[in-house]
Coordinates of C-alpha atoms in Angstrom, one line a residue:
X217 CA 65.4 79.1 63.1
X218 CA 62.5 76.3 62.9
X219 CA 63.4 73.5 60.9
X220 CA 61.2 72.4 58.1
X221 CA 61.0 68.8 57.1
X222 CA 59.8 67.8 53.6
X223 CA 56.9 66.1 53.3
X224 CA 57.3 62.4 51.2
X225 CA 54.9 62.6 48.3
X226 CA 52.0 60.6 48.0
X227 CA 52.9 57.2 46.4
X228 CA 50.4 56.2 43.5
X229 CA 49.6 51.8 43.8
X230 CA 47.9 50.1 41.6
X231 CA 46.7 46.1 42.8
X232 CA 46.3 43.5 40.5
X233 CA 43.4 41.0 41.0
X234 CA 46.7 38.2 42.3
X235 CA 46.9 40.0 45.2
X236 CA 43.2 39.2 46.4
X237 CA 43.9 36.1 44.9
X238 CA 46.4 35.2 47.3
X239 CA 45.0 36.9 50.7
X240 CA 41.8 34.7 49.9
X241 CA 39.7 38.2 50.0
X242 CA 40.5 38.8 53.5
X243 CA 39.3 42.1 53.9
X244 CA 39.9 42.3 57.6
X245 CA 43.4 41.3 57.1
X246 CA 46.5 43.3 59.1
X247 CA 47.7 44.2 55.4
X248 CA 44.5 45.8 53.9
X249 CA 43.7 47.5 57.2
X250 CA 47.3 49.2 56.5
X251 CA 46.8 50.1 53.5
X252 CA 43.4 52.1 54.5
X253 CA 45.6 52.9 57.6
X254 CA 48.2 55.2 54.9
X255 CA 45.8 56.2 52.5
X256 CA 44.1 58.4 55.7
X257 CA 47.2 59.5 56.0
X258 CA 47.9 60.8 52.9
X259 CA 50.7 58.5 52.0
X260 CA 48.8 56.4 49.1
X261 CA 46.4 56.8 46.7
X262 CA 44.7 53.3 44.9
X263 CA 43.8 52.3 41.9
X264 CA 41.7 49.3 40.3
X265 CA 41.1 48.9 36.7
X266 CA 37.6 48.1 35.7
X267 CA 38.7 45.0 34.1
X268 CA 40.4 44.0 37.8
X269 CA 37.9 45.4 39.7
X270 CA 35.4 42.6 37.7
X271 CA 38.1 39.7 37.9
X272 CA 37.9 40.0 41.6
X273 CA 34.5 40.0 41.8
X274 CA 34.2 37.1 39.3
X275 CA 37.0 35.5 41.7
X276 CA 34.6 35.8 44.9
X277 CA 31.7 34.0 42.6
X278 CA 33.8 31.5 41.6
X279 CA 35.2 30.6 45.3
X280 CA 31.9 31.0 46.8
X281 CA 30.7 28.2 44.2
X282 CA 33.4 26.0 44.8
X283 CA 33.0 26.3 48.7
X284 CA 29.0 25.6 48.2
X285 CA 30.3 22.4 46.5
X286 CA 33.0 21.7 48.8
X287 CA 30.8 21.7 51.5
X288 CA 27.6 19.7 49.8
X289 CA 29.5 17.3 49.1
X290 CA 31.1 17.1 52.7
X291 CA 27.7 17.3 54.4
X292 CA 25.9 14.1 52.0
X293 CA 28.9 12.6 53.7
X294 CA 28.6 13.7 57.1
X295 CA 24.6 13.1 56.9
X296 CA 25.7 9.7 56.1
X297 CA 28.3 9.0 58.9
X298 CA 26.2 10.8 61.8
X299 CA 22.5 9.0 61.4
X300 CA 23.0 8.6 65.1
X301 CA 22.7 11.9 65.9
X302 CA 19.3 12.1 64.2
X303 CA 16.6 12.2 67.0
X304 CA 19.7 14.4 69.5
X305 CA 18.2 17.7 70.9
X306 CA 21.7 18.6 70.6
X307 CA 23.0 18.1 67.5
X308 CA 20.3 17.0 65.3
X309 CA 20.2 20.6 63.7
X310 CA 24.4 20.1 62.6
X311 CA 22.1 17.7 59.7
X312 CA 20.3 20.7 58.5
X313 CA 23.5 23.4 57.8
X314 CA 23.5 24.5 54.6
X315 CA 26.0 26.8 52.9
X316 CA 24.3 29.4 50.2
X317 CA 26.4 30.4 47.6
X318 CA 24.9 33.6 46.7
X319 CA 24.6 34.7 50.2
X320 CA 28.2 33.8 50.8
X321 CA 29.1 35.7 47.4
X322 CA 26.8 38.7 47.9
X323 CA 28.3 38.6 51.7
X324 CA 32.0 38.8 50.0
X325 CA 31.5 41.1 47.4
X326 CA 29.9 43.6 49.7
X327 CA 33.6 43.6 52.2
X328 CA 34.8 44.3 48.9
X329 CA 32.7 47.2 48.1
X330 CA 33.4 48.8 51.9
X331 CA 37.6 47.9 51.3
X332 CA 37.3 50.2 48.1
X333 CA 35.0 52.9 49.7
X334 CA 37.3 52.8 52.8
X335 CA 40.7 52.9 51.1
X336 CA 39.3 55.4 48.7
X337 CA 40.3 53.3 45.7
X338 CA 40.1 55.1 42.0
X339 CA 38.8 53.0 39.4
X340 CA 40.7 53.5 36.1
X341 CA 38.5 53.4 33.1
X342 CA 39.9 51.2 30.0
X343 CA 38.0 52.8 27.4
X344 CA 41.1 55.0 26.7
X345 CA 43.2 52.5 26.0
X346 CA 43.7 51.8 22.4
X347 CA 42.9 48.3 21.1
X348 CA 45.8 48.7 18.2
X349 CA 48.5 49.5 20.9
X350 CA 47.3 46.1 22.4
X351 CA 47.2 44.5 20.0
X352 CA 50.9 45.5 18.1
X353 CA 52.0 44.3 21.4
X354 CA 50.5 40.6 20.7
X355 CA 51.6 40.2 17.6
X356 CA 55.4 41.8 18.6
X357 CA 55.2 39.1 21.9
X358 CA 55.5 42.2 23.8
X359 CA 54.7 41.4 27.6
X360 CA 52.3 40.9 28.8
X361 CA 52.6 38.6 25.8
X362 CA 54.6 35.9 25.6
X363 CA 53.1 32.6 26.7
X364 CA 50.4 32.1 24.0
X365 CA 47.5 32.4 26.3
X366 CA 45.3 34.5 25.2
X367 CA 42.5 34.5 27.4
X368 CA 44.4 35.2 30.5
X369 CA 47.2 37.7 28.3
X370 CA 44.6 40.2 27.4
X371 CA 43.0 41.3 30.2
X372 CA 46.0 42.0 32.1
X373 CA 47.6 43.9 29.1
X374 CA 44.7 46.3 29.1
X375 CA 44.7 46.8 32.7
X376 CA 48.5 47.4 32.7
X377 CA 47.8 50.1 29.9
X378 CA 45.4 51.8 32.1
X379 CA 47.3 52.3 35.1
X380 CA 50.5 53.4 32.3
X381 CA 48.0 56.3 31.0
X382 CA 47.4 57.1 34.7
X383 CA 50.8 57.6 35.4
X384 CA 51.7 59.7 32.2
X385 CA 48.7 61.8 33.0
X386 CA 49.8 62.3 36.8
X387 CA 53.2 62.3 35.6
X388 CA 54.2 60.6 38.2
X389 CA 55.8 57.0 38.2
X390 CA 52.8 54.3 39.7
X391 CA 54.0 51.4 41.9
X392 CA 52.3 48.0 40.7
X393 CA 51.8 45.2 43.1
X394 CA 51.5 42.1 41.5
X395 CA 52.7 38.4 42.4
X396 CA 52.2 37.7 38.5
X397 CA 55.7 37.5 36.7
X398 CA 53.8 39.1 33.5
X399 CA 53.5 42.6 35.3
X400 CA 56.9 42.4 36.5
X401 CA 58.4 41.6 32.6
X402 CA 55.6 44.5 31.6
X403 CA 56.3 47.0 34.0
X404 CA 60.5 46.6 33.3
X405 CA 59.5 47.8 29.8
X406 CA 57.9 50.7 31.1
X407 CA 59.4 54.0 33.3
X408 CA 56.7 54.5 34.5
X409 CA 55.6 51.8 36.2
X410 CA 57.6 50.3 39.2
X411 CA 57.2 46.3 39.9
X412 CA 56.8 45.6 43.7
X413 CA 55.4 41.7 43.7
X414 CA 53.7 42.0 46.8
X415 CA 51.9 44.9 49.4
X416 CA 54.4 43.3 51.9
X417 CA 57.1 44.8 49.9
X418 CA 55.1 48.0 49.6
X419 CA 54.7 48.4 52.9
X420 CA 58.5 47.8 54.0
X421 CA 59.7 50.6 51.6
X422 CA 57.4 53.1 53.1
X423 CA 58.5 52.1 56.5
X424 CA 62.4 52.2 55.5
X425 CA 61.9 55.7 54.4
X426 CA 59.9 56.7 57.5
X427 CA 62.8 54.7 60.1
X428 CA 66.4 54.6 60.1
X429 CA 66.2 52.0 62.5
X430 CA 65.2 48.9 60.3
X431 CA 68.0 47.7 59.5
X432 CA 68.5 47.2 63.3
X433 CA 65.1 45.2 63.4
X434 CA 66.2 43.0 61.0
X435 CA 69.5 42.5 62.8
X436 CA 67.4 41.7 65.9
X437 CA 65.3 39.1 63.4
X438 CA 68.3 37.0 62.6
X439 CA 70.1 37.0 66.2
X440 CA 67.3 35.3 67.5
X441 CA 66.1 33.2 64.3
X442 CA 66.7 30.3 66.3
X443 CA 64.0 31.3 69.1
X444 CA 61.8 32.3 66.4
X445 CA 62.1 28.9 64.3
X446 CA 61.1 27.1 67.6
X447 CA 57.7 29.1 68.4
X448 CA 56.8 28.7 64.3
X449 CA 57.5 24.7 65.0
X450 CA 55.5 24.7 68.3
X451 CA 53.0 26.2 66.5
X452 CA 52.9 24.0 63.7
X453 CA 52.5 20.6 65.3
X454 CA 50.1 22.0 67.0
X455 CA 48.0 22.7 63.6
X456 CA 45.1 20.2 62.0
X457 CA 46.6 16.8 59.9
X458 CA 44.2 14.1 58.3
X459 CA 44.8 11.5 55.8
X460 CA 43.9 11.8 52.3
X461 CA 40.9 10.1 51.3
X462 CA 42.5 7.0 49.7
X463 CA 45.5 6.2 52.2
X464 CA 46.4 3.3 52.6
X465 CA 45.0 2.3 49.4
X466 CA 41.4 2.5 51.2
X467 CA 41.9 -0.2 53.4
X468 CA 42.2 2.5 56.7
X469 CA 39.6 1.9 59.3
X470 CA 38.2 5.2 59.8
X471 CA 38.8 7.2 63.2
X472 CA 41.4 4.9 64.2
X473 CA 44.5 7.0 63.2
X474 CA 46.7 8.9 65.3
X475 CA 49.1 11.5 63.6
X476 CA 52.2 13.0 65.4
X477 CA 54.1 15.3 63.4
X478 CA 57.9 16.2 64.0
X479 CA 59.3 19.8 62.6
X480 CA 62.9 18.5 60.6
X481 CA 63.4 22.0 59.3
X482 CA 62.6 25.5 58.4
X483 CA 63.7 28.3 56.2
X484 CA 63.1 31.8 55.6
X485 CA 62.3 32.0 52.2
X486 CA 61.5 36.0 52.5
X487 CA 61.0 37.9 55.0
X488 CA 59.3 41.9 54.8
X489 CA 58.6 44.7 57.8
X490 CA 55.2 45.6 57.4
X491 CA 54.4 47.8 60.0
X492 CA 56.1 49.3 63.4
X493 CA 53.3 50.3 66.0
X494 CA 55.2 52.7 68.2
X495 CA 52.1 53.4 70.5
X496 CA 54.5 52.4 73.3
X497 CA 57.3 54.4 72.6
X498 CA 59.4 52.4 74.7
X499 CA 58.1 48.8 73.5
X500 CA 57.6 49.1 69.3
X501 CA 56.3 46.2 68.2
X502 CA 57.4 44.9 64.7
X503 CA 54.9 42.8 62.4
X504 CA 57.3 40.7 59.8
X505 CA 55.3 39.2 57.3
X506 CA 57.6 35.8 56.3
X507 CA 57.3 33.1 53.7
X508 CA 58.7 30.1 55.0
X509 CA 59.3 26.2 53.8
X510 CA 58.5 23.4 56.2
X511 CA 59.8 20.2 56.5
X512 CA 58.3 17.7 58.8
X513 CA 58.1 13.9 58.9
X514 CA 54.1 12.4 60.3
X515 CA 54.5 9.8 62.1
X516 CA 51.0 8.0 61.7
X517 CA 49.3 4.9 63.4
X518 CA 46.3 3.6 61.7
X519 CA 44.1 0.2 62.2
X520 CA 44.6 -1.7 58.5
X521 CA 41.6 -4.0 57.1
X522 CA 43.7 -4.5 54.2
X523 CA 44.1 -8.7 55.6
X524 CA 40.8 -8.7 57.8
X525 CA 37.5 -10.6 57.1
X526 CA 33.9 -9.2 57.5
X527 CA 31.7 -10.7 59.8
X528 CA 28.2 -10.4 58.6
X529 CA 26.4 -11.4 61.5
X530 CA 28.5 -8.9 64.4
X531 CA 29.1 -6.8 61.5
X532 CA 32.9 -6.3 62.2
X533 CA 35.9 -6.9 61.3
X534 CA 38.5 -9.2 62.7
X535 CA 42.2 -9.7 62.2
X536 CA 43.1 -6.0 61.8
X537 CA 46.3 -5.3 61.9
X538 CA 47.3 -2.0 63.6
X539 CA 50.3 -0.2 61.0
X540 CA 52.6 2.2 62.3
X541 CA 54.7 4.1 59.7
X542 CA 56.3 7.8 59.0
X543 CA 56.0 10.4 55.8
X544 CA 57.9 13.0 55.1
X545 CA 56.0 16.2 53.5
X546 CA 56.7 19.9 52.9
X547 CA 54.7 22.8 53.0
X548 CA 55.5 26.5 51.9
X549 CA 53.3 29.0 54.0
X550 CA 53.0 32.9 54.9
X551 CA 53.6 33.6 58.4
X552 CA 52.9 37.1 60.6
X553 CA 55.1 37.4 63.4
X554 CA 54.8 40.6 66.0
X555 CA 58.2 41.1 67.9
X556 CA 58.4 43.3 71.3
X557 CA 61.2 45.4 71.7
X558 CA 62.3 47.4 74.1
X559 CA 64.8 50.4 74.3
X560 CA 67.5 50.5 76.7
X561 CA 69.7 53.2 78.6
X562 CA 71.3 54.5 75.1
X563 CA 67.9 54.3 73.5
X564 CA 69.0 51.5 71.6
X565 CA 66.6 48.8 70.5
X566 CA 66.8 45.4 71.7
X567 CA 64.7 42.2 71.7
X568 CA 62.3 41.3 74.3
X569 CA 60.0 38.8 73.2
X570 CA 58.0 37.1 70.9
X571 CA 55.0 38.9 71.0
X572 CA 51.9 37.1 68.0
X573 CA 52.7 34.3 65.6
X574 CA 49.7 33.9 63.1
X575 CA 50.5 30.9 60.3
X576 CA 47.4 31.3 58.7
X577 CA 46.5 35.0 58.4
X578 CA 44.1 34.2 55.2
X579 CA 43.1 30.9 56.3
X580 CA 44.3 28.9 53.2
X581 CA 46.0 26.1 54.7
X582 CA 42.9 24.6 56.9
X583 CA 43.6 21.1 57.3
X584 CA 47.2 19.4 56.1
X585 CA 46.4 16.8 53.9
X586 CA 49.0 13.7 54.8
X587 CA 49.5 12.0 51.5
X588 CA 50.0 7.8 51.3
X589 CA 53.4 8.4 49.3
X590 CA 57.0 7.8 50.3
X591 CA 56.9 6.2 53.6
X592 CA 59.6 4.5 54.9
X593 CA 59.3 1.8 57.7
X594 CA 60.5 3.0 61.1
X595 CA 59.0 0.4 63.6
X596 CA 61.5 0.4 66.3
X597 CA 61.2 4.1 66.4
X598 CA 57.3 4.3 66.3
X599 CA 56.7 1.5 68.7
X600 CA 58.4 4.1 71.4
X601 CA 56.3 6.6 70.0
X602 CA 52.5 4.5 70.7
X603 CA 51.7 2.8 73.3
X604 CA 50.3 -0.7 72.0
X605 CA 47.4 -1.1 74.3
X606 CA 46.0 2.3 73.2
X607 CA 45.5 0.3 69.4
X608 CA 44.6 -3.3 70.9
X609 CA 40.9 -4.4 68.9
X610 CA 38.1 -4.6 71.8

């Protein structure tokens, strides 16, 4: 006699504009392509509001404005700085870049546009929803409702009614995927609507359903934390650091810094499987998407004009004084990390190696800004640290 398995029902998700928000529209990104990746497979459907599917693109015109600024601002700068480079056959073109917001914007919202035709995305209608239901919440401090702004309170009320009809239509109960604390308070007053606060979360129930082995993967995690804290550290140092614009109270002598920065300590914040490829049947590789803290101290060497004189005539400065001092700064980031395994004689999973570690999937972190507040005076330590000659004025 054949045996039949069942088949897991389709899960119905609804995304709130937060979670755009806080994958900085990166349509490429391992998690979107995953979630196109299971509703091909039949084991999601999607749904955007109207009202979210206009905050997102309102959210794309509002970053592509601010990076149009960001970097007009940055170029006056550079133009500035880099007059030398002028009559260069090389780089006298880097003084003509320009950064078009509506081309950047119109580039955007059309990723956008493919993610919902490729993911198949239904967009809910809020014309059903009635205003007085909204509204007896508001008045009742019903959440959505309950921190007195308005503006933002609304829209998200009316969206979360949408998806609610959905569900009662479908009859079905409609996971909501939301970083936004409202939609959690909102969809704990409702049975049909189940809070997950982020896809990662999403993705790591379908998976536990689908394995019986991940429990075992995140046993593998943990005995070999330490290993995995090292390669996020390596990593780390290894990332971009500059001073803020008024360290050192201005009196820094451009491009003579040098910044080495020291990992103190890490933790695992949360950690989520969000996918097992298992194209190698013998050597799975599990993604963990993890949100970690950071704690590092900089250890920074600048030239100081805070005591020097100007010299008019060689244009210069003498009697700079070279500073060498340390910060201490933390940082809370998302980090993708790809394990190897490998299965041995009993078929049992075991760890192999590190396989990817990405700290900036989105690319929201850029540059870490070092910030001229709480340093503490560590010159016998830094004076092993820089050589002297390498800061001596020519």
């Amino acid at each position: 006699m054949l045996e039949k398995t069942i088949k897991q029902p389709i899960r119905l998700v609804a995304l709130d504009t937060e979670v755009f928000d806080k994958a900085n529209f990166n349509f490429q990104s391992k998690i979107f392509q995953k979630l196109i990746e299971l509703v091909r497979a039949e084991k999601i459907s999607i749904y955007l509001t109207t009202i979210t599917h206009q905050e997102i693109s309102e959210h794309i015109h509002r970053k592509a404005k601010q990076a149009a600024s960001g970097f007009k601002k940055l170029h006056k700068d550079f133009r500035e700085q880099a007059k030398i480079i002028y009559y260069s056959s090389k780089y006298q073109k880097l003084l003509n870049l320009t950064l078009e917001e509506e081309e950047l914007m119109n580039e955007l919202r059309e990723q956008f546009s493919d993610f919902i035709e490729k993911s198949q995305i239904e967009i809910l209608s809020i014309k059903t929803v009635s205003p007085e239901d909204i509204f007896a919440k508001y008045f009742k401090s019903i959440a959505p409702f309950h921190n007195g702004q308005k503006k933002h309170e609304f829209p998200d009320a009316f969206a979360l009614a949408a998806i609610e009809e959905k569900a009662k239509k479908e009859n079905r109960k409609i996971y909501v995927i939301s970083g936004d604390k409202d939609w959690l308070e909102a969809s704990n007053q409702s049975e049909h609507l189940i809070y997950k606060e982020s896809i990662d979360k999403l993705l790591e129930d379908i998976i536990a359903q689908e394995s019986d082995e991940i429990d075992l993967c995140y046993e593998i995690f943990e005995d070999n934390l330490e290993e995995i804290k090292e390669e996020i550290s390596s990593i780390f140092i290894e990332g971009e650091f500059s001073l803020s614009d008024d360290f050192a109270y201005g009196y820094l002598e451009p491009g003579s810094e040098y910044i080495e920065v020291v990992v103190d300590v890490i933790n695992i914040i949360d950690k989520s499987i969000v996918d097992i490829n298992n194209q190698e049947v013998e050597y799975p590789i599990i993604t963990f998407e993890l949100k970690i803290d950071i704690s590092y101290t900089a250890h920074i060497s600048y030239d100081s004009t805070e005591y020097a004189f100007w010299d008019s005539e060689d244009h210069a400065y003498y009697n700079i004084q070279n500073v060498t001092e340390k910060l201490k700064q933390k940082i809370v980031i998302s980090v993708e990390l790809e394990i190897l395994l490998f299965r041995d004689e009993l078929h049992h999973l075991c760890f192999n190696a590190i396989e990817n570690v990405d700290l900036d999937t989105n690319g929201s972190i850029g540059t870490i800004v070092l910030v001229d507040e709480g340093f503490e005076e560590n010159q016998e330590e830094l004076d092993s640290c820089f050589s002297p000659d390498e800061y001596d004025d020519n």
